[in-house]
Coordinates of C-alpha atoms in Angstrom, one line a residue:
M1 CA 5.1 129.0 -10.1
S2 CA 3.5 126.9 -12.8
I3 CA 5.6 126.6 -16.0
D4 CA 2.6 127.3 -18.1
H5 CA 2.6 130.9 -16.7
I6 CA 6.2 131.6 -17.1
P7 CA 6.6 134.6 -19.4
V8 CA 8.8 134.2 -22.4
Q9 CA 11.8 136.5 -21.9
N10 CA 12.9 139.1 -24.4
G11 CA 9.9 138.3 -26.5
T12 CA 11.8 135.3 -28.1
P13 CA 11.4 131.7 -26.9
Q14 CA 15.0 130.8 -27.9
A15 CA 16.4 133.7 -25.8
A16 CA 16.0 131.7 -22.6
H17 CA 17.1 128.3 -23.9
T18 CA 20.7 128.7 -22.9
A19 CA 19.6 128.7 -19.3
W20 CA 17.9 125.3 -19.7
P21 CA 19.5 122.1 -18.3
A22 CA 22.0 120.6 -20.8
W23 CA 19.8 117.4 -21.2
L24 CA 16.8 119.6 -22.2
R25 CA 18.9 121.6 -24.7
E26 CA 20.1 118.3 -26.3
F27 CA 16.5 117.1 -26.6
E28 CA 15.2 120.3 -28.1
N29 CA 18.1 120.7 -30.5
T30 CA 17.7 117.2 -31.9
L31 CA 13.9 117.1 -32.5
S32 CA 14.5 117.3 -36.2
V33 CA 16.6 114.2 -36.5
H34 CA 15.2 111.7 -33.8
S35 CA 11.7 110.3 -33.5
Q36 CA 12.1 108.6 -30.1
Y37 CA 14.2 109.4 -26.9
I38 CA 15.3 107.5 -23.9
L39 CA 15.9 109.7 -21.0
H40 CA 17.6 108.0 -18.0
G41 CA 19.4 108.8 -14.8
N42 CA 18.2 111.6 -12.5
I43 CA 14.8 111.7 -14.1
R44 CA 12.6 112.2 -10.9
D45 CA 14.2 115.3 -9.8
Q46 CA 13.3 119.0 -10.1
Y47 CA 15.3 121.1 -12.5
V48 CA 16.4 124.7 -12.3
V49 CA 16.1 127.2 -15.2
R50 CA 18.8 129.7 -14.1
T51 CA 17.4 132.8 -15.6
E52 CA 14.0 132.3 -14.1
G53 CA 13.1 131.9 -10.5
Y54 CA 11.5 128.4 -10.4
L55 CA 12.1 124.7 -10.2
S56 CA 10.3 122.4 -12.6
S57 CA 9.5 118.8 -13.1
M58 CA 10.8 116.9 -16.2
T59 CA 7.5 116.6 -18.0
S60 CA 6.8 120.3 -17.5
L61 CA 10.3 121.2 -19.1
L62 CA 9.7 118.7 -21.9
W63 CA 6.5 120.5 -22.6
R64 CA 8.2 123.9 -22.4
A65 CA 10.6 122.8 -25.1
L66 CA 7.9 121.5 -27.4
R67 CA 5.7 124.5 -26.8
D68 CA 8.5 126.9 -27.9
D69 CA 8.9 124.8 -31.1
G70 CA 5.3 125.1 -32.0
Y71 CA 3.7 121.9 -30.7
T72 CA 0.1 121.9 -29.6
C73 CA 0.4 119.5 -26.6
L74 CA 2.3 116.8 -24.7
I75 CA 0.5 113.7 -23.7
A76 CA 2.0 111.9 -20.6
Y77 CA 1.4 108.3 -19.6
D78 CA 2.3 106.2 -16.6
P79 CA 0.9 102.8 -15.6
V80 CA -0.7 104.2 -12.4
D81 CA -2.5 107.4 -13.5
G82 CA -2.9 106.7 -17.2
L83 CA -3.0 109.6 -19.6
H84 CA -3.0 113.3 -19.0
V85 CA -2.3 116.3 -21.2
L86 CA -0.1 119.4 -20.9
P87 CA -1.0 122.2 -20.8
A88 CA -3.6 121.3 -18.3
H89 CA -4.8 125.0 -17.9
G90 CA -4.1 128.5 -19.2
P91 CA -3.5 129.5 -22.8
G92 CA -3.8 126.5 -25.2
A93 CA -5.3 124.1 -22.7
D94 CA -8.6 123.8 -24.5
Q95 CA -7.0 123.1 -27.9
A96 CA -4.6 120.7 -26.3
R97 CA -7.4 118.7 -24.8
I98 CA -9.4 118.6 -28.1
T99 CA -6.3 117.5 -30.0
A100 CA -5.4 114.7 -27.5
Q101 CA -9.0 113.4 -27.4
R102 CA -9.2 113.3 -31.2
L103 CA -5.9 111.3 -31.4
L104 CA -6.6 109.1 -28.4
P105 CA -10.3 108.4 -27.8
S106 CA -9.4 106.3 -24.8
L107 CA -7.7 109.3 -23.1
S108 CA -9.5 108.7 -19.7
A109 CA -8.4 105.0 -19.5
K110 CA -6.0 104.2 -16.7
D111 CA -5.4 100.5 -17.0
M112 CA -4.2 100.4 -20.5
S113 CA -2.9 97.1 -22.0
L114 CA 0.3 97.0 -24.0
D115 CA -1.7 96.7 -27.2
Q116 CA -3.7 99.9 -26.3
L117 CA -0.5 101.7 -25.4
R118 CA 1.1 100.7 -28.7
K119 CA -1.9 102.1 -30.5
A120 CA -1.6 105.3 -28.6
I121 CA 2.1 105.6 -29.4
T122 CA 1.4 105.0 -33.1
A123 CA -1.4 107.5 -33.2
V124 CA 0.8 110.2 -31.8
A125 CA 3.9 109.3 -33.9
T126 CA 2.1 109.2 -37.1
A127 CA -0.5 112.0 -36.6
P128 CA -0.6 113.6 -40.1
N129 CA -1.6 117.1 -39.2
D130 CA -0.9 117.5 -35.4
R131 CA 2.3 118.5 -33.6
V132 CA 2.2 116.5 -30.5
G133 CA 4.5 114.5 -28.2
L134 CA 4.1 111.5 -25.9
V135 CA 6.0 110.7 -22.7
V136 CA 5.9 107.1 -21.3
D137 CA 6.9 107.3 -17.7
Y138 CA 8.0 104.2 -15.6
A139 CA 8.8 102.6 -18.9
A140 CA 10.9 99.9 -17.3
R141 CA 7.7 98.6 -15.5
L142 CA 6.2 97.6 -18.8
T143 CA 8.2 94.5 -19.0
R144 CA 9.2 91.9 -16.5
S145 CA 12.7 91.7 -17.7
P146 CA 14.5 93.6 -20.4
I147 CA 16.5 90.6 -21.5
D148 CA 13.7 88.0 -21.1
P149 CA 10.4 89.7 -22.1
T150 CA 7.1 87.8 -22.5
D151 CA 5.8 87.3 -26.1
E152 CA 3.4 90.3 -25.6
E153 CA 6.1 92.5 -24.3
R154 CA 8.5 91.6 -27.1
K155 CA 5.9 92.3 -29.7
F156 CA 5.2 95.7 -28.1
F157 CA 8.8 96.8 -28.0
L158 CA 9.4 95.4 -31.5
A159 CA 6.5 97.5 -32.8
C160 CA 8.0 100.6 -31.1
A161 CA 11.3 99.9 -32.5
K162 CA 9.9 99.6 -36.1
L163 CA 7.9 102.7 -35.6
A164 CA 11.0 104.7 -34.6
A165 CA 13.0 103.4 -37.7
T166 CA 10.2 104.1 -40.2
A167 CA 8.9 107.4 -38.7
T168 CA 8.6 110.4 -40.9
P169 CA 8.1 114.0 -40.1
P170 CA 4.5 115.4 -40.4
P171 CA 3.7 116.7 -43.9
G172 CA 3.5 120.4 -44.5
V173 CA 6.3 121.2 -42.0
P174 CA 8.9 123.5 -43.6
L175 CA 12.2 121.7 -44.4
A176 CA 14.1 123.8 -41.9
G177 CA 11.9 122.6 -39.2
R178 CA 11.1 119.1 -40.1
L179 CA 10.3 118.0 -36.5
Y180 CA 9.0 114.5 -35.6
N181 CA 6.2 113.9 -33.1
P182 CA 8.6 112.5 -30.4
I183 CA 8.0 109.5 -28.1
V184 CA 10.0 109.9 -24.9
W185 CA 10.8 107.0 -22.6
L186 CA 11.7 107.7 -19.0
V187 CA 13.7 105.1 -17.2
D188 CA 16.1 105.1 -14.2
S189 CA 18.7 103.2 -16.3
E190 CA 18.9 102.7 -20.0
R191 CA 19.6 99.0 -19.4
E192 CA 16.0 98.7 -18.1
L193 CA 14.7 98.5 -21.7
P194 CA 15.5 95.8 -24.1
P195 CA 18.9 96.4 -25.6
W196 CA 17.8 95.6 -29.1
L197 CA 15.4 98.5 -29.0
T198 CA 18.2 101.0 -29.5
A199 CA 20.8 98.8 -31.2
G200 CA 21.5 100.1 -34.7
N201 CA 18.4 102.3 -34.5
V202 CA 19.7 105.9 -35.2
Q203 CA 16.2 107.3 -34.8
I204 CA 16.3 106.6 -31.1
R205 CA 18.4 108.9 -29.0
T206 CA 19.6 108.1 -25.5
I207 CA 20.1 111.1 -23.2
G208 CA 21.6 110.8 -19.6
V209 CA 20.2 113.2 -17.1
P210 CA 23.0 113.9 -14.5
Q211 CA 22.8 114.7 -10.8
P212 CA 22.7 118.5 -10.3
S213 CA 26.0 120.3 -10.5
L214 CA 27.3 122.6 -7.9
G215 CA 26.0 125.6 -10.0
D216 CA 22.5 123.9 -10.1
R217 CA 22.6 123.4 -6.4
M218 CA 23.7 127.1 -5.9
H219 CA 20.7 128.4 -7.8
A220 CA 18.4 126.0 -6.1
A221 CA 19.7 126.8 -2.6
D222 CA 19.1 130.5 -3.3
L223 CA 15.5 129.8 -4.5
L224 CA 14.7 127.4 -1.7
T225 CA 15.9 129.7 1.1
R226 CA 14.2 133.0 -0.1
D227 CA 11.2 132.4 2.2
L228 CA 13.4 131.7 5.2
Q229 CA 14.5 134.3 7.7
R230 CA 18.0 134.7 6.0
T231 CA 19.8 136.2 8.9
S232 CA 22.5 134.3 10.9
T233 CA 23.4 134.8 14.6
D234 CA 27.0 133.9 14.0
G235 CA 27.6 136.9 11.7
R236 CA 28.1 135.0 8.4
P237 CA 26.6 136.7 5.3
A238 CA 23.4 135.0 4.0
H239 CA 25.2 134.2 0.6
T240 CA 27.9 132.4 2.5
V241 CA 25.3 130.1 4.4
V242 CA 23.5 129.5 1.0
E243 CA 26.8 128.5 -0.7
T244 CA 27.8 126.2 2.1
F245 CA 24.3 124.6 2.0
A246 CA 24.8 124.0 -1.8
V247 CA 28.3 122.5 -1.1
E248 CA 27.1 120.3 1.7
S249 CA 24.4 119.0 -0.6
S250 CA 26.9 117.3 -2.9
G251 CA 25.3 114.1 -4.3
M252 CA 21.8 115.2 -3.4
S253 CA 18.9 115.9 -5.8
L254 CA 17.3 119.3 -5.9
K255 CA 14.1 117.6 -4.5
A256 CA 16.2 116.4 -1.6
M257 CA 17.5 120.0 -1.0
A258 CA 13.8 121.1 -1.0
G259 CA 13.3 118.5 1.6
V260 CA 16.0 119.9 3.8
T261 CA 14.5 123.4 3.8
R262 CA 11.1 121.9 4.7
L263 CA 12.8 120.0 7.5
A264 CA 14.5 123.2 8.7
K265 CA 11.1 125.0 8.9
E266 CA 9.4 122.2 10.7
R267 CA 12.1 121.7 13.2
G268 CA 12.8 125.4 13.7
I269 CA 16.4 124.9 12.6
A270 CA 18.2 128.3 12.5
F271 CA 19.3 129.6 9.1
E272 CA 22.9 129.3 9.8
Q273 CA 22.4 125.7 10.7
L274 CA 20.9 124.8 7.4
P275 CA 24.1 123.1 6.1
E276 CA 24.1 120.9 9.2
A277 CA 20.5 120.0 8.6
V278 CA 21.7 118.2 5.3
Q279 CA 23.2 115.5 7.5
T280 CA 20.1 115.3 9.6
Y281 CA 18.0 114.7 6.4
R282 CA 20.5 112.2 5.0
L283 CA 20.9 110.1 8.1
G284 CA 17.3 110.4 9.4
V285 CA 18.4 111.4 12.9
V286 CA 17.8 114.6 14.7
E287 CA 20.1 114.1 17.7
N288 CA 23.7 114.0 16.5
P289 CA 26.1 113.1 19.3
W290 CA 29.0 114.8 17.4
R291 CA 27.2 118.2 17.9
Q292 CA 26.4 117.7 21.6
D293 CA 28.5 118.9 24.4
T294 CA 28.2 115.4 26.1
L295 CA 30.6 113.9 23.6
R296 CA 33.2 116.5 24.1
R297 CA 32.9 116.2 27.8
R298 CA 33.4 112.4 27.5
I299 CA 36.6 113.0 25.5
A300 CA 37.9 115.5 27.9
E301 CA 37.1 113.6 31.1
H302 CA 37.7 110.0 30.1
Q303 CA 40.7 110.3 27.7
S304 CA 42.7 108.4 30.3
L305 CA 40.5 105.3 29.3
L306 CA 42.7 105.0 26.2
R307 CA 45.9 105.1 28.2
D308 CA 44.6 102.6 30.7
R309 CA 43.5 100.0 28.2
V310 CA 46.4 100.3 25.8
K311 CA 49.7 100.1 27.6
G312 CA 53.0 101.3 26.3
Q313 CA 51.7 103.2 23.3
P314 CA 51.8 106.9 24.3
T315 CA 52.4 108.2 20.7
A316 CA 49.6 106.2 19.2
V317 CA 47.2 107.2 22.0
A318 CA 48.2 110.9 21.7
T319 CA 47.7 110.9 18.0
T320 CA 44.3 109.1 18.3
L321 CA 43.1 111.7 20.8
D322 CA 44.2 114.6 18.6
I323 CA 42.1 113.2 15.7
L324 CA 39.1 112.5 18.0
K325 CA 39.2 116.1 19.3
R326 CA 39.4 117.4 15.8
A327 CA 36.4 115.3 14.8
A328 CA 34.4 116.5 17.8
M329 CA 35.1 120.1 16.7
G330 CA 33.9 119.4 13.2
L331 CA 37.3 120.2 11.7
S332 CA 38.0 117.0 9.9
G333 CA 38.9 117.9 6.3
A334 CA 38.5 121.7 7.1
H335 CA 41.8 122.5 5.4
T336 CA 40.3 121.4 2.0
G337 CA 37.5 123.9 2.1
R338 CA 35.2 121.2 0.7
S339 CA 32.2 119.4 1.9
T340 CA 32.3 117.7 5.4
S341 CA 30.8 114.6 4.0
R342 CA 33.9 112.7 4.6
P343 CA 34.2 110.5 7.7
R344 CA 34.6 112.3 11.0
G345 CA 38.0 110.6 11.5
V346 CA 40.3 108.2 9.8
L347 CA 43.2 106.3 11.5
F348 CA 45.6 103.7 10.1
F349 CA 47.2 101.7 12.9
A350 CA 50.3 99.9 11.8
G351 CA 53.0 97.9 13.6
P352 CA 53.7 94.6 15.2
T353 CA 51.0 92.1 16.3
G354 CA 49.6 92.2 19.7
V355 CA 50.6 95.6 20.7
G356 CA 47.1 97.1 21.1
K357 CA 45.9 98.2 17.7
T358 CA 42.5 96.4 17.8
E359 CA 42.2 97.2 21.6
L360 CA 42.7 100.9 20.8
A361 CA 40.0 100.8 18.2
K362 CA 37.6 99.2 20.6
S363 CA 38.6 101.8 23.2
V364 CA 37.7 104.6 20.9
A365 CA 34.2 103.3 20.5
Q366 CA 33.9 103.0 24.3
L367 CA 35.1 106.6 24.7
L368 CA 33.0 108.2 22.0
F369 CA 29.7 106.3 22.3
G370 CA 29.9 104.6 25.7
D371 CA 29.8 101.1 24.3
E372 CA 32.4 98.9 22.9
S373 CA 29.9 97.3 20.7
A374 CA 29.8 100.5 18.7
C375 CA 33.0 99.2 17.0
L376 CA 32.0 97.3 13.9
R377 CA 34.8 95.0 13.0
F378 CA 35.6 93.4 9.7
D379 CA 38.4 90.9 9.5
M380 CA 39.9 91.6 6.0
S381 CA 41.3 88.1 5.7
E382 CA 37.7 87.1 4.9
F383 CA 37.5 89.6 2.0
S384 CA 40.5 88.3 0.0
A385 CA 38.4 86.9 -2.9
E386 CA 37.8 88.9 -6.1
H387 CA 34.1 89.5 -5.4
A388 CA 34.5 90.1 -1.7
A389 CA 33.4 93.7 -2.1
D390 CA 29.8 92.4 -2.7
R391 CA 29.7 91.3 0.8
L392 CA 30.3 94.7 2.0
I393 CA 27.9 96.7 -0.2
G394 CA 25.6 94.0 -1.6
A395 CA 25.6 91.9 -4.8
P396 CA 24.6 93.5 -8.1
P397 CA 21.0 92.9 -9.4
G398 CA 20.5 89.4 -10.7
Y399 CA 23.1 87.9 -8.4
V400 CA 22.7 85.6 -5.4
G401 CA 22.3 87.7 -2.2
Y402 CA 21.1 90.9 -4.0
E403 CA 18.0 91.2 -1.8
A404 CA 20.1 91.0 1.5
G405 CA 22.2 94.1 0.8
G406 CA 25.7 94.6 2.2
Q407 CA 27.1 93.9 5.6
L408 CA 28.8 97.2 5.8
T409 CA 26.1 99.4 4.3
N410 CA 23.2 97.7 6.2
A411 CA 24.9 98.1 9.5
L412 CA 25.8 101.7 9.0
R413 CA 22.3 102.7 7.9
E414 CA 21.0 101.1 11.1
Q415 CA 23.5 103.0 13.2
P416 CA 25.4 105.8 11.5
F417 CA 27.4 106.7 14.6
R418 CA 30.0 104.0 14.7
V419 CA 33.7 103.1 14.8
I420 CA 34.4 100.8 11.8
L421 CA 37.4 98.7 12.2
F422 CA 39.0 97.1 9.1
D423 CA 41.5 94.6 10.6
E424 CA 44.6 93.6 8.7
I425 CA 43.8 95.6 5.6
E426 CA 46.7 94.2 3.6
K427 CA 44.8 91.0 3.3
A428 CA 41.8 92.5 1.4
H429 CA 41.4 92.1 -2.3
P430 CA 42.2 95.3 -4.3
S431 CA 38.5 95.5 -5.4
V432 CA 37.7 96.1 -1.6
L433 CA 40.3 98.8 -1.4
D434 CA 38.6 100.6 -4.2
K435 CA 35.5 100.9 -2.1
F436 CA 37.6 102.4 0.7
L437 CA 38.9 105.0 -1.7
Q438 CA 35.3 106.1 -2.5
I439 CA 34.5 106.3 1.2
L440 CA 37.6 108.3 2.1
E441 CA 37.0 110.8 -0.8
D442 CA 33.2 111.2 -0.9
G443 CA 32.1 109.8 2.4
R444 CA 29.4 107.6 0.8
L445 CA 28.8 104.3 -0.9
T446 CA 25.9 103.2 -3.1
D447 CA 25.1 99.6 -2.6
G448 CA 23.9 97.0 -5.1
Q449 CA 20.2 98.1 -4.6
G450 CA 21.1 101.7 -5.5
I451 CA 20.8 102.9 -1.9
T452 CA 23.4 105.4 -0.7
T453 CA 25.0 105.0 2.7
Y454 CA 26.8 107.9 4.3
F455 CA 30.0 107.7 6.5
S456 CA 30.1 111.3 7.5
E457 CA 29.4 110.5 11.2
S458 CA 31.6 107.5 11.6
V459 CA 35.3 107.0 12.5
L460 CA 37.2 104.6 10.2
I461 CA 40.2 102.7 11.6
F462 CA 42.4 100.4 9.4
T463 CA 45.0 98.1 11.0
S464 CA 48.0 96.4 9.3
N465 CA 51.1 94.4 10.2
L466 CA 53.0 95.6 7.2
G467 CA 56.7 96.2 7.7
V468 CA 57.1 93.6 10.6
L469 CA 57.8 90.5 8.4
R470 CA 58.9 89.9 4.9
K471 CA 58.3 86.7 3.0
D472 CA 61.0 85.4 0.7
K473 CA 59.4 84.8 -2.6
Q474 CA 61.7 81.9 -3.4
T475 CA 61.7 80.0 -0.2
G476 CA 58.4 81.2 1.3
Q477 CA 60.2 81.8 4.6
A478 CA 59.3 84.8 6.7
E479 CA 62.1 87.1 7.7
Q480 CA 61.7 89.4 10.7
L481 CA 62.5 93.0 9.7
I482 CA 62.2 94.5 13.2
D483 CA 62.4 92.9 16.6
P484 CA 61.5 93.9 20.2
G485 CA 64.1 96.4 21.4
T486 CA 64.4 98.0 18.0
D487 CA 64.6 101.8 18.3
Y488 CA 61.2 103.3 17.8
R489 CA 62.4 105.6 15.0
R490 CA 63.6 102.7 13.1
V491 CA 60.3 100.9 13.6
V492 CA 58.5 103.9 12.2
E493 CA 60.8 104.2 9.2
T494 CA 60.5 100.5 8.4
V495 CA 56.8 100.2 8.8
N496 CA 56.1 103.5 6.8
A497 CA 58.4 102.3 4.0
A498 CA 56.7 99.0 3.8
I499 CA 53.2 100.6 3.7
K500 CA 54.3 103.0 0.9
W501 CA 55.7 100.1 -1.2
H502 CA 52.7 98.0 -0.6
F503 CA 50.2 100.6 -1.9
T504 CA 52.3 102.2 -4.6
S505 CA 54.2 99.3 -6.1
E506 CA 52.4 96.1 -5.2
L507 CA 48.7 97.4 -5.4
A508 CA 49.4 100.3 -7.7
R509 CA 47.0 102.4 -5.7
P510 CA 49.0 105.4 -4.4
E511 CA 45.8 107.5 -4.3
L512 CA 44.6 105.4 -1.4
L513 CA 47.8 106.1 0.5
N514 CA 47.3 109.8 -0.3
R515 CA 43.8 109.8 1.2
L516 CA 45.2 108.4 4.4
G517 CA 47.6 111.3 4.6
D518 CA 49.4 111.6 8.0
N519 CA 46.8 109.6 9.8
I520 CA 49.1 106.6 9.8
V521 CA 50.0 105.7 13.4
V522 CA 52.9 103.3 14.0
F523 CA 52.8 101.2 17.1
D524 CA 56.0 100.2 19.0
F525 CA 56.8 96.8 20.4
I526 CA 55.9 96.5 24.0
N527 CA 58.9 96.6 26.5
R528 CA 59.5 94.6 29.6
A529 CA 57.8 97.1 31.9
T530 CA 54.7 97.3 29.7
A531 CA 54.7 93.5 29.4
G532 CA 54.6 93.3 33.3
D533 CA 51.7 95.7 33.4
I534 CA 49.8 93.7 30.8
F535 CA 50.5 90.5 32.7
R536 CA 49.3 92.1 35.9
L537 CA 46.1 93.3 34.2
Q538 CA 45.3 89.9 32.7
L539 CA 46.1 88.0 35.9
D540 CA 43.8 90.3 37.9
N541 CA 41.1 89.7 35.4
V542 CA 41.3 85.9 36.0
L543 CA 41.3 86.3 39.8
R544 CA 38.4 88.8 39.7
R545 CA 36.4 86.3 37.6
L546 CA 36.9 83.6 40.2
R547 CA 35.8 86.0 43.0
E548 CA 32.7 87.1 41.2
E549 CA 31.5 83.8 39.7
H550 CA 32.7 81.2 42.2
H551 CA 33.3 83.3 45.3
V552 CA 36.8 82.0 45.7
D553 CA 39.5 84.4 46.6
I554 CA 43.0 83.4 45.4
E555 CA 46.4 85.2 45.7
L556 CA 49.8 84.1 44.4
S557 CA 52.8 83.5 46.7
A558 CA 55.7 85.8 45.9
E559 CA 57.8 83.0 44.3
T560 CA 54.9 81.7 42.2
D561 CA 54.1 85.3 41.1
R562 CA 57.7 85.9 40.0
H563 CA 58.0 82.6 38.2
L564 CA 54.7 83.1 36.2
L565 CA 55.7 86.7 35.4
T566 CA 59.0 85.4 33.8
M567 CA 57.2 82.6 31.9
C568 CA 54.6 84.8 30.5
T569 CA 56.8 87.8 29.4
T570 CA 59.9 86.2 28.0
N571 CA 59.0 86.3 24.4
L572 CA 57.7 89.8 23.3
H573 CA 57.4 89.1 19.6
D574 CA 53.7 88.5 19.9
G575 CA 53.0 91.3 22.3
G576 CA 50.1 91.4 24.6
R577 CA 48.3 88.7 22.7
G578 CA 51.3 86.4 23.3
I579 CA 51.2 87.2 26.9
G580 CA 47.5 86.4 27.1
N581 CA 48.2 83.1 25.4
K582 CA 50.8 82.3 28.0
V583 CA 48.5 83.4 30.9
E584 CA 45.8 81.1 29.5
S585 CA 48.1 78.0 29.1
Q586 CA 50.3 78.5 32.2
I587 CA 47.7 79.8 34.7
V588 CA 44.0 79.6 33.5
N589 CA 44.2 75.9 32.3
P590 CA 45.9 74.4 35.2
L591 CA 44.0 76.5 37.7
G592 CA 40.7 75.6 36.1
R593 CA 41.6 71.9 36.1
L594 CA 42.6 72.1 39.8
L595 CA 39.4 73.8 40.9
F596 CA 37.4 71.4 38.9
D597 CA 39.0 68.3 40.4
E598 CA 39.2 69.8 43.9
P599 CA 36.1 72.0 44.2
Q600 CA 36.4 74.8 46.8
P601 CA 33.4 76.0 49.0
P602 CA 32.2 79.5 48.4
G603 CA 34.1 82.0 50.6
S604 CA 37.4 80.1 50.4
R605 CA 40.5 82.2 50.6
L606 CA 43.5 80.4 49.1
I607 CA 47.2 80.9 48.2
L608 CA 48.5 79.5 44.9
T609 CA 51.9 77.8 45.2
G610 CA 53.9 75.0 43.7
V611 CA 54.2 76.2 40.2
D612 CA 58.0 75.6 40.2
A613 CA 57.4 71.9 40.3
G614 CA 55.1 72.1 37.2
D615 CA 51.8 71.9 39.1
F616 CA 49.7 74.2 41.3
R617 CA 48.9 73.7 44.9
L618 CA 46.2 75.6 46.8
E619 CA 46.8 76.3 50.4
R620 CA 44.3 77.8 52.9
R621 CA 45.0 81.3 53.8
R622 CA 44.8 82.2 57.5

């Protein structure tokens, strides 16, 4: 419905003003004291007038406010389309066009120079007998840089600043309604105009236009779904679906909500699935693996994959599977009753080194998405500097690397269905942790270019070694707090206490710990039996590689096998990684050297002996 045809309610224009957006009420209420306005923020959206069933653009609402205060017309200018006049049709349109053409003879001009635009602004602001307003859209595009304008640009804005400071209300207007002919600048950010334009100039008022509130989204959701078939097959009342749609649209503009309803119509999405269509719109994907039976079947049929790859950690594996099953059912964060924009799953793996934390994260990616490369890993030791967060989300405008964007945000926009691993989180700079707080709370990040990235379809995994070692501040020596063989309950208590102290006392960020909740999973040291299993697995990998790539079949004699097992599993402080290091130094290196010096023909079948003497020997198998 066109705003020019909206009837005035109750016969009084002011009666409906309380239903206007707050920014419009501020504009209308201050017309008698300010000659120019800078509107910034959510200026390209549509806006709801709650008592009337329509959504409107900003220029239409500005004209509505001026019309109700007795103005003849509103002239709008943008660098692409030039000048146009509101009202364009209906009552008052002819008079508006005549008034605008008298003030601005070059009304049809599109490519106006700054000098022509200055004259137009001056003509409107100083019109002696006409009540008109002028909107300058895309005002930031009038200058190459707000802090370094050209001479022509500087003169233009200087003239506008002087015009604001010296403006006087049109003569003949009653004192109680001494209203200026306002000039309105529309910018995304108030910093996009020269700062000295407003500095000390009380005649210029800056008004921020916020993102729509939940109330705005509720009204818009009701309006936008009126032409849909508002019946649900799952028995939910229509108003419940509409309310959920509004809640799920948190952080979205009303224009974007309109886009969601158009998408639902085009794709034939059922009314009750409208809230889910929000994520489809945000992510730009139609097929969401989380909502497919295939992913649930993978978890059900292949959950043994985690147990096979991560040895000796039944508690960690069981907790991880519980969270993945909850994520697959769409129940993450369900207890809060809030939007499901938070990540699908969050896990904090803590405990000794080399016990399978990183391996379990990779296994989760393999289980969920069928590919270990779906695990995006960030080593937090590389993000210990103060400005390290810029690498994740992109540098601010004007800084080196701004055009490249952020490593994290870029990767997630390319593929939103990921496992994101933040390894050794305690080594990250506190400014990086602040970004994690935003992700855990809102499920989104806005990068340096102003682009929002959503984490609602990802699984976040943090790892940490906190609680295992403690460094003496005086000597710098590391003290082992827990050792292999320590009772698991004491391991859990020690690690949890260290994590709590780190986030609450050392970092002073208890809110981040609260967001993690009970998703902290403490890993145990591997025991002797598990160490033997890991040794066997790694040894089999070595021998299989020789069979597949060199067609040489090698087995170990019983004595050699026992000796290597003892050598590789004696020290369990470094866990499976330590065993792997020993397998590499005690088996892979000497075996590679032996086969290099004494090449074996393909198809050879050999027995490895002689390790007791410090060197390997290969004997032919019969």
